[in-house]
XYZ file of C-alpha atoms in Angstrom:
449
model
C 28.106 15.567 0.473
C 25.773 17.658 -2.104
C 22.213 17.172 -0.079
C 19.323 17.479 -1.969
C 18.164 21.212 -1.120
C 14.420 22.075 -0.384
C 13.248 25.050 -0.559
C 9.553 26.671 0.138
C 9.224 30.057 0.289
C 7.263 30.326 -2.854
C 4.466 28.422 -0.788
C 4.844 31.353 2.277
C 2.334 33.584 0.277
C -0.259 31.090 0.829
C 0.476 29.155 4.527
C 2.400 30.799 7.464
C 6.078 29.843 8.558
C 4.028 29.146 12.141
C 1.559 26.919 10.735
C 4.150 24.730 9.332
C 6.332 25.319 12.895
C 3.072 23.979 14.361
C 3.654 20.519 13.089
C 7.352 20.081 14.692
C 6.172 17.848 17.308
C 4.202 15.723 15.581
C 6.828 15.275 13.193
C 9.461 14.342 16.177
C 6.657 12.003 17.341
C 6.879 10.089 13.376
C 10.572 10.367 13.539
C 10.736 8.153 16.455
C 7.571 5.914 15.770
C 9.188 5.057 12.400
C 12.951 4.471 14.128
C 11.538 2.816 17.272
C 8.575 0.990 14.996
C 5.911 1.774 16.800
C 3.795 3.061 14.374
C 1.186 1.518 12.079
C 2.533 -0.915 9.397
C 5.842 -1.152 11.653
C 6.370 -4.225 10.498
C 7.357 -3.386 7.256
C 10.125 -0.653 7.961
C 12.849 -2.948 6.848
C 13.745 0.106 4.165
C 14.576 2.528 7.031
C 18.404 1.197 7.450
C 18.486 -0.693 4.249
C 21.293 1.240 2.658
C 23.611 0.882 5.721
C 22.902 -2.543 6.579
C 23.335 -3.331 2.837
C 26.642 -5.622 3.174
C 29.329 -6.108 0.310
C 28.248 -10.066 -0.121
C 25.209 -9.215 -1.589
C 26.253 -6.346 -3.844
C 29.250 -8.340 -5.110
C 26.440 -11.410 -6.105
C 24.313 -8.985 -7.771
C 27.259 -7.308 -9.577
C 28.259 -11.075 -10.698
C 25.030 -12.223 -12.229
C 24.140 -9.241 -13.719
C 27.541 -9.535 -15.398
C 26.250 -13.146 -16.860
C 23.141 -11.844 -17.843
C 24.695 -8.682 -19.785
C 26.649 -11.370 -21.605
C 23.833 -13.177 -22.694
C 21.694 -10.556 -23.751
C 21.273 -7.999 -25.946
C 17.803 -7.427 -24.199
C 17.123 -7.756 -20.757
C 13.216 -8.120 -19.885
C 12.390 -6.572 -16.273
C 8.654 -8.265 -15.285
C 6.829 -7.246 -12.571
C 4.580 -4.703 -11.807
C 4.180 -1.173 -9.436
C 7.187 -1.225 -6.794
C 8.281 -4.404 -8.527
C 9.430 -2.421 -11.956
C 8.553 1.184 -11.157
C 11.807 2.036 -9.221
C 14.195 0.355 -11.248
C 13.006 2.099 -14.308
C 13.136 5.036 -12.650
C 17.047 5.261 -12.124
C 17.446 3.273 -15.548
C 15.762 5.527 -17.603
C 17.253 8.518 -15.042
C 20.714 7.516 -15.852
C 20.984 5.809 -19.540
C 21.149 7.380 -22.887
C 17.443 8.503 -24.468
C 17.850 7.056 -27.766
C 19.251 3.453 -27.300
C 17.197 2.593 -30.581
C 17.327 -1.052 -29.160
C 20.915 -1.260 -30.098
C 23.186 -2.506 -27.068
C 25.923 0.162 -25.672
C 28.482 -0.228 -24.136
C 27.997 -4.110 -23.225
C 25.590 -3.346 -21.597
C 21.475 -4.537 -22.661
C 18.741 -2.464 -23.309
C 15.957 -3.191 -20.568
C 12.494 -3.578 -21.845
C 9.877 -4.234 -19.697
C 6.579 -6.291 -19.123
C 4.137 -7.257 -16.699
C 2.855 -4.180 -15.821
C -0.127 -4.217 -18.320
C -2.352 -6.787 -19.762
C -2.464 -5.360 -23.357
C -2.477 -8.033 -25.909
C -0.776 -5.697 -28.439
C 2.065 -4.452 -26.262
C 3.208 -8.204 -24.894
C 2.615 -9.235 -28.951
C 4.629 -6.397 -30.290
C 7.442 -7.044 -27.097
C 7.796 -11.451 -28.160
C 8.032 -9.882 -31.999
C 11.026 -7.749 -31.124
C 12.360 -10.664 -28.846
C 12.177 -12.834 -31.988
C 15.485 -10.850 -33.048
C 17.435 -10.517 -29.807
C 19.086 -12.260 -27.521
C 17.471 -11.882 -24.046
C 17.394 -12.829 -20.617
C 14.258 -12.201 -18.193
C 14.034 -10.938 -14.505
C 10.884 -11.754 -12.722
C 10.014 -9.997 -9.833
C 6.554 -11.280 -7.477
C 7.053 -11.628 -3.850
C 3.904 -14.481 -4.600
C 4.340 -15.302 -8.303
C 0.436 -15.173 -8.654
C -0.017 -11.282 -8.893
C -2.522 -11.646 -12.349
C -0.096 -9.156 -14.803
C 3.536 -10.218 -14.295
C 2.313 -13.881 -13.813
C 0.375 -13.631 -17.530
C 3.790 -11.953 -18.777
C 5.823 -14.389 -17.293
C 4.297 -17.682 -18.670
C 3.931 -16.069 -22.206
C 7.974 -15.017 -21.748
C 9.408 -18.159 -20.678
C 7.453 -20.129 -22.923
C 8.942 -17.910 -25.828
C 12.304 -18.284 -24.276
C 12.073 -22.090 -23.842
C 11.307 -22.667 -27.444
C 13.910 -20.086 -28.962
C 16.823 -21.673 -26.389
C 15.549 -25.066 -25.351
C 14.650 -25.458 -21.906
C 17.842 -26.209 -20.134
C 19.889 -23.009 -22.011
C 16.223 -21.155 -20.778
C 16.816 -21.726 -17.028
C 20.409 -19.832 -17.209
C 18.576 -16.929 -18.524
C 15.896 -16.041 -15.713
C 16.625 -14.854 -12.775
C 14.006 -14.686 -10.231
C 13.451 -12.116 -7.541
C 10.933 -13.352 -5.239
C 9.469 -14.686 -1.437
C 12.454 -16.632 0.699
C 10.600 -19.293 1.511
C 6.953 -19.489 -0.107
C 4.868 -18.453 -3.106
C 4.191 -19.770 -6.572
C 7.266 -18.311 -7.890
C 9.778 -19.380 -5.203
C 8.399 -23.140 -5.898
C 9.517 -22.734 -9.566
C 12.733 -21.400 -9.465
C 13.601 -24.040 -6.978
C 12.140 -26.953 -9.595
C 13.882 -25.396 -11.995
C 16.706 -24.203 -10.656
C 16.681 -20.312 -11.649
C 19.163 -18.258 -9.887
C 17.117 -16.533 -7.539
C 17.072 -12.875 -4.917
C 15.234 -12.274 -1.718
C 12.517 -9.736 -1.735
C 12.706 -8.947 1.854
C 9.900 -10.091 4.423
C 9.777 -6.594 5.867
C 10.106 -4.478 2.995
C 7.006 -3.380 0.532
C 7.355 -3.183 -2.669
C 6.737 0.471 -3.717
C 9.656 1.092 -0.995
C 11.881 -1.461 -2.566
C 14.626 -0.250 -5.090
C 17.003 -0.679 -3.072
C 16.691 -4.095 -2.413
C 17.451 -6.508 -5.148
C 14.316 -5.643 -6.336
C 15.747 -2.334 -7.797
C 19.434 -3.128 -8.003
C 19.677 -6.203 -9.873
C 18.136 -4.670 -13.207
C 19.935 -1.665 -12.422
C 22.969 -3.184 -12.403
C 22.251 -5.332 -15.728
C 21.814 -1.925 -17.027
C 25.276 -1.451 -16.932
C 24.832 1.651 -13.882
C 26.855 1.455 -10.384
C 24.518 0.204 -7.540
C 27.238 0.611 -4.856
C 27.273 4.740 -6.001
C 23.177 4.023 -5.783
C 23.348 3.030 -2.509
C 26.132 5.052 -1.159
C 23.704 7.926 -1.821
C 20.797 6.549 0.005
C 23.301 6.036 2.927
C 24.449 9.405 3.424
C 20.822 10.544 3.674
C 19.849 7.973 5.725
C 22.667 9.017 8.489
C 21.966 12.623 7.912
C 17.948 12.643 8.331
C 18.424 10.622 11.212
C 21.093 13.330 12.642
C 18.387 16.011 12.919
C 14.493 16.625 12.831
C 14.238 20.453 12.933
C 12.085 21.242 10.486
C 14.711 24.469 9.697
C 17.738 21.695 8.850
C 16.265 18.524 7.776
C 14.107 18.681 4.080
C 12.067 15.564 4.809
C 10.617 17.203 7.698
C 10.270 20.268 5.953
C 8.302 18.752 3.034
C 6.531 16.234 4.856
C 5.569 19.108 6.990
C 4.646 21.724 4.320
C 2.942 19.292 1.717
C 0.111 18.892 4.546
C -0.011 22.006 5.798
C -1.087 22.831 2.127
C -3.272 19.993 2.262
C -5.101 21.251 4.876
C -5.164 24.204 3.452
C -7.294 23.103 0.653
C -4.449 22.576 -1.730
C -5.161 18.707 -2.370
C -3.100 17.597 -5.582
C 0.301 17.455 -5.741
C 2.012 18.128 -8.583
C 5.924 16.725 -9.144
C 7.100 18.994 -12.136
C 10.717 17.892 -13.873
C 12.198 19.793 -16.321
C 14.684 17.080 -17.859
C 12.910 14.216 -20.334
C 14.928 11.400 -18.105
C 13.416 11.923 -14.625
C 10.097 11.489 -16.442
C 10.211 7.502 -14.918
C 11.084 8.943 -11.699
C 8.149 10.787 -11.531
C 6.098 7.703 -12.392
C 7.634 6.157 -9.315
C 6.719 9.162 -6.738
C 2.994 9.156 -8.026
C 2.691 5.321 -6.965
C 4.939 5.750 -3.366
C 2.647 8.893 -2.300
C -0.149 7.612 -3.771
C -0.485 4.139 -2.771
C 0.785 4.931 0.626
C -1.765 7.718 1.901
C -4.463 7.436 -0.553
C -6.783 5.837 2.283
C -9.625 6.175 4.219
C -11.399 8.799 2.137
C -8.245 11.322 2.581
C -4.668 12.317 0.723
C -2.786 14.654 -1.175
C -3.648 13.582 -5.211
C -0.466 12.616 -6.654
C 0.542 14.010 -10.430
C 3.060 14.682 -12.403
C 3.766 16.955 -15.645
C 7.064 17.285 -17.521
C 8.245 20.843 -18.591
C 8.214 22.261 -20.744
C 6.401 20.063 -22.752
C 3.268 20.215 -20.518
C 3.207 23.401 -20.231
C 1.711 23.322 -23.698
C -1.265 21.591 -22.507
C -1.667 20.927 -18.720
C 0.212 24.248 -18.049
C -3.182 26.256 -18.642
C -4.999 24.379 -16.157
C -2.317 24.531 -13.781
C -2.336 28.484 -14.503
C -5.943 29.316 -14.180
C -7.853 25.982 -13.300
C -9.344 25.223 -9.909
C -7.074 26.412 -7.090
C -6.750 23.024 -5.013
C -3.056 22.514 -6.451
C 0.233 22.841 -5.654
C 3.761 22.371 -7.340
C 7.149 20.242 -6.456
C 9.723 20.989 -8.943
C 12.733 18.645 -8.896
C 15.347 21.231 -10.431
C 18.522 19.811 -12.336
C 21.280 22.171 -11.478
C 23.770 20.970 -13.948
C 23.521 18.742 -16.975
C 25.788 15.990 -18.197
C 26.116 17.930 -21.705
C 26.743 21.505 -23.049
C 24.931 22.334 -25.742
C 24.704 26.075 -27.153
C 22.768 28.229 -29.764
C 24.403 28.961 -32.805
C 24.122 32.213 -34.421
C 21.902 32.482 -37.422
C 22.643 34.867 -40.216
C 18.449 35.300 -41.439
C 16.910 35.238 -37.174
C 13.843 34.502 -39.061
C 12.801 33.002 -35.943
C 14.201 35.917 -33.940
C 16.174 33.937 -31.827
C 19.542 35.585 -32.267
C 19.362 37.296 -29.305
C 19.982 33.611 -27.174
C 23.267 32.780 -29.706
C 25.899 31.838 -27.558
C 24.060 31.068 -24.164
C 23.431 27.254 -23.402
C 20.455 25.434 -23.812
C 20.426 24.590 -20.222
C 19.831 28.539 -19.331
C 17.217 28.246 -21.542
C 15.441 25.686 -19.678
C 16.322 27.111 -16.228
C 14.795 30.546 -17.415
C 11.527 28.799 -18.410
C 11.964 26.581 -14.864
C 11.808 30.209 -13.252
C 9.630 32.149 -15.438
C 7.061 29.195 -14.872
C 7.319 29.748 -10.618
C 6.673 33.176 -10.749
C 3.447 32.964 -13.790
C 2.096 30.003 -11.134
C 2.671 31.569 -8.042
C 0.894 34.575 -9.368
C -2.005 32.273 -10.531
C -2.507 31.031 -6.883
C -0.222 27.631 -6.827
C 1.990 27.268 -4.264
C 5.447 25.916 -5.288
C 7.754 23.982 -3.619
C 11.280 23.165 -4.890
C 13.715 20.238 -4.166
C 17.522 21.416 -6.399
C 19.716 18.363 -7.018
C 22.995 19.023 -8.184
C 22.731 16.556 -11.108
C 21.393 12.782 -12.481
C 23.880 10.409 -10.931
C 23.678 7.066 -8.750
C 25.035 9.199 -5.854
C 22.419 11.927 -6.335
C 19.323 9.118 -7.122
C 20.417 6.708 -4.379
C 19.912 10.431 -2.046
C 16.804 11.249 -3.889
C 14.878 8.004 -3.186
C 15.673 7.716 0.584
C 14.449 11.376 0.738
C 11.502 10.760 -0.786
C 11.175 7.381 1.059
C 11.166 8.990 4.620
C 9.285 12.141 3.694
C 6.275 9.563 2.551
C 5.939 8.012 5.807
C 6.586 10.645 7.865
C 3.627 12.346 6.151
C 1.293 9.439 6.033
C 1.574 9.445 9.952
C 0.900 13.097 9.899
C -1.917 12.230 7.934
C -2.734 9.479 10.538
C -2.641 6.415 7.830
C -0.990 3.304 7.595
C 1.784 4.381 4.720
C 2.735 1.104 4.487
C -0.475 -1.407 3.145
C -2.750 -1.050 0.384
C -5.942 -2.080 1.186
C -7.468 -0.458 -1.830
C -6.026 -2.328 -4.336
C -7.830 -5.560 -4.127
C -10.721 -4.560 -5.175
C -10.212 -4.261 -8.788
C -8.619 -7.897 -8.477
C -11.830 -9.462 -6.782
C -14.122 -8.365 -9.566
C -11.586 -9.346 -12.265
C -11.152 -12.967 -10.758
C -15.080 -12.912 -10.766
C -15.438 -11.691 -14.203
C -12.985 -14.127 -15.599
C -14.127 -17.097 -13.771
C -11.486 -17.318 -11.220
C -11.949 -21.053 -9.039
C -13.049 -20.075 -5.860
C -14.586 -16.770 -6.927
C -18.047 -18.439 -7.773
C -20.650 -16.391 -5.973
C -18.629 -13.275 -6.917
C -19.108 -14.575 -10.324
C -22.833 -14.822 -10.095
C -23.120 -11.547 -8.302
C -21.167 -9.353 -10.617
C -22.582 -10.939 -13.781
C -25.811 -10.087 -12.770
C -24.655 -5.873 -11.790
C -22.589 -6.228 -15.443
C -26.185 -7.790 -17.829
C -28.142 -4.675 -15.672
């Protein structure tokens, strides 16, 4: 197996090897709270064996209506919103061409999404292009109330129900939702929609690879067994060992707070290929929404080099030192790609004729490091070997693990977000919510001041 490869000894100049030594114990203390669930928000560690106790049955269903739904569709709208989208875009967008130019390849749909925003223009602009397609919809709430994917979802299936008439509607959503309860489970029974389990024990931001994240990867025409075949071999081998010298979850969970403490409190996830942009998006909500509590947490952010480095990268370089770097370094694309020679070199770039593009990039990957490193930010670097389902499904368990590791280093609950009802309390109150009527009265008075 090609592990994912951490390495940090461009952070040495700034932390000691002891201080991050220091934290062994408390990290074989996590290991075994998390395994034994013992630990805060245990009872939502239904991720930490998924990939091995993911059997065949439920692949092989998954496999079969994505199949139906490729047929149908030229589109395939994905609607839900943070862990409900987030991580299946992530290995979509990872793993499919970059210019699809809404044409379907291969069989297989292009995946648009919706839910995640309440933009009148965007979910106008998404029903225009849906005038022209053929689509199917996946609609992903564990409740089927949550205020953005709900709006999304009555807007989309009342579009689909005229375009297809309601009986040819209900063969084209497939529901992803609560086993048992919720606004969302009570409609798909009524009307029959096929429907997938969002597991009881299982939150969303750590749920990709549940149906959650495979069923729209699958529509999307990539290999979900290869997806979680990865996440399986790194759930058996950070299990095998906690030393903070062999395993790179405890390494990073370990370093990123050492840094922390340190003073160094944004994180920065760098990529240097356009298609792991997504995946980025997905880290910033896992780190953030898991230990952004309790007045404490390492910032989560994300730039993508080299275009960033034409804006953000002079902050990063000389802007307040309470930074550091991840880089997720591609060591091999899936295309080769070389200069040509150029009889004028008006733009004096003879001298790279012949090398590939991918050197190129790798050379500004490197030259970057060293400029930051010399400005005072620590960087950190986790080397895949390339953008595949094997490598991803690897990738997200590490990344999975390393989170709550470090949350209980950080001594929070990794696994709730408290935080994020507030905005919802003071929407319901602003738009008149039932139920909400002394919020109503309170915050309309605060608003007319």
């Amino acid at each position: 197996m090609n592990h994912i490869k951490f390495d940090y000894s461009k952070a040495l100049s700034f932390i000691s090897e002891q201080e991050i030594l220091n934290l062994q114990d408390k990290i074989n203390d996590n290991f075994n709270a998390i395994y034994n669930k013992t630990g805060r928000g245990n009872d939502f560690l239904g991720w930490v064996d998924l990939p091995s106790k993911t059997d065949i049955e439920l692949l092989e269903k998954i496999e079969q209506t994505a199949a139906t739904l490729r047929a149908k569709s030229e589109v395939c709208v994905v609607v839900g919103i943070g862990g409900s989208y987030l991580g299946a875009r992530a290995v979509i967008e990872a793993l499919s061409p970059q210019f699809n130019l809404l044409k379907k390849k291969n069989g297989n749909p292009v995946v648009l999404y919706a839910g995640h925003n309440i933009s009148e223009d965007y979910l106008t602009e998404l029903l225009q292009v849906l005038n022209e397609k053929d689509y199917t919809i996946v609609v992903i709430s564990k409740s089927g109330t949550t205020t953005e994917p709900a709006l999304a979802f009555r807007l989309l299936r009342n579009h689909l129900e005229n375009k297809y008439g309601t009986e040819e509607a209900k063969s084209r959503i497939v529901a992803i939702t609560d086993k048992a309860k919720g606004a969302l489970k009570q409609l798909a029974s009524e009307e029959g929609y096929e429907t997938f389990v969002v597991p009881d024990d299982v939150g969303g931001r750590y749920s990709v690879l549940t149906p959650v994240g495979l069923l729209p990867i699958a529509v999307a025409g990539h290999d979900i067994r290869k997806l979680i075949d990865g996440a399986k071999e790194m759930e058996a081998f950070v299990s095998s060992d906690f030393t903070i010298a062999n395993n790179p979850v405890s390494a990073y969970a370990a370093v990123r707070n050492v840094l922390y403490n340190s003073g160094k409190q944004t994180e920065i996830t760098v990529n240097y290929e356009p298609k792991l942009v997504f995946f980025t998006e997905w880290w910033k909500q896992l780190y953030g929404e898991s230990e952004g509590k309790e007045n404490k947490g390492i910032f989560p952010a994300g730039v993508s080099n080299t275009t960033d480095l034409h804006s953000m990268g002079q902050y990063i370089q000389e802007g307040l030192r309470n930074i550091f770097e991840t880089v997720i370094s591609v060591e091999k694309p899936d295309n080769t790609l070389q200069v040509p020679e150029d009889d004028t070199n008006l733009d004096k770039l003879n001298y790279l004729a012949g090398r590939r593009i991918h050197e190129v990039n790798q050379m500004a990957e490197l030259g970057t490091t060293i400029a930051h490193v010399d400005g005072g930010v620590p960087n950190l670097r986790i080397s895949i070997p390339e953008i595949s389902e094997v490598v991803l499904g690897q990738l997200i368990y590490f990344y999975e693990m390393a989170c709550a590791v470090s949350g209980y280093i950080l001594e929070v609950n990794p696994f709730d977000q408290p935080g994020v009802e507030a905005y919802k309390k003071n929407m319901f109150a602003l738009l008149g919510k039932p139920g909400f009527e002394e919020e109503t009265k309170a915050i309309r008075s605060r608003v007319s001041k």
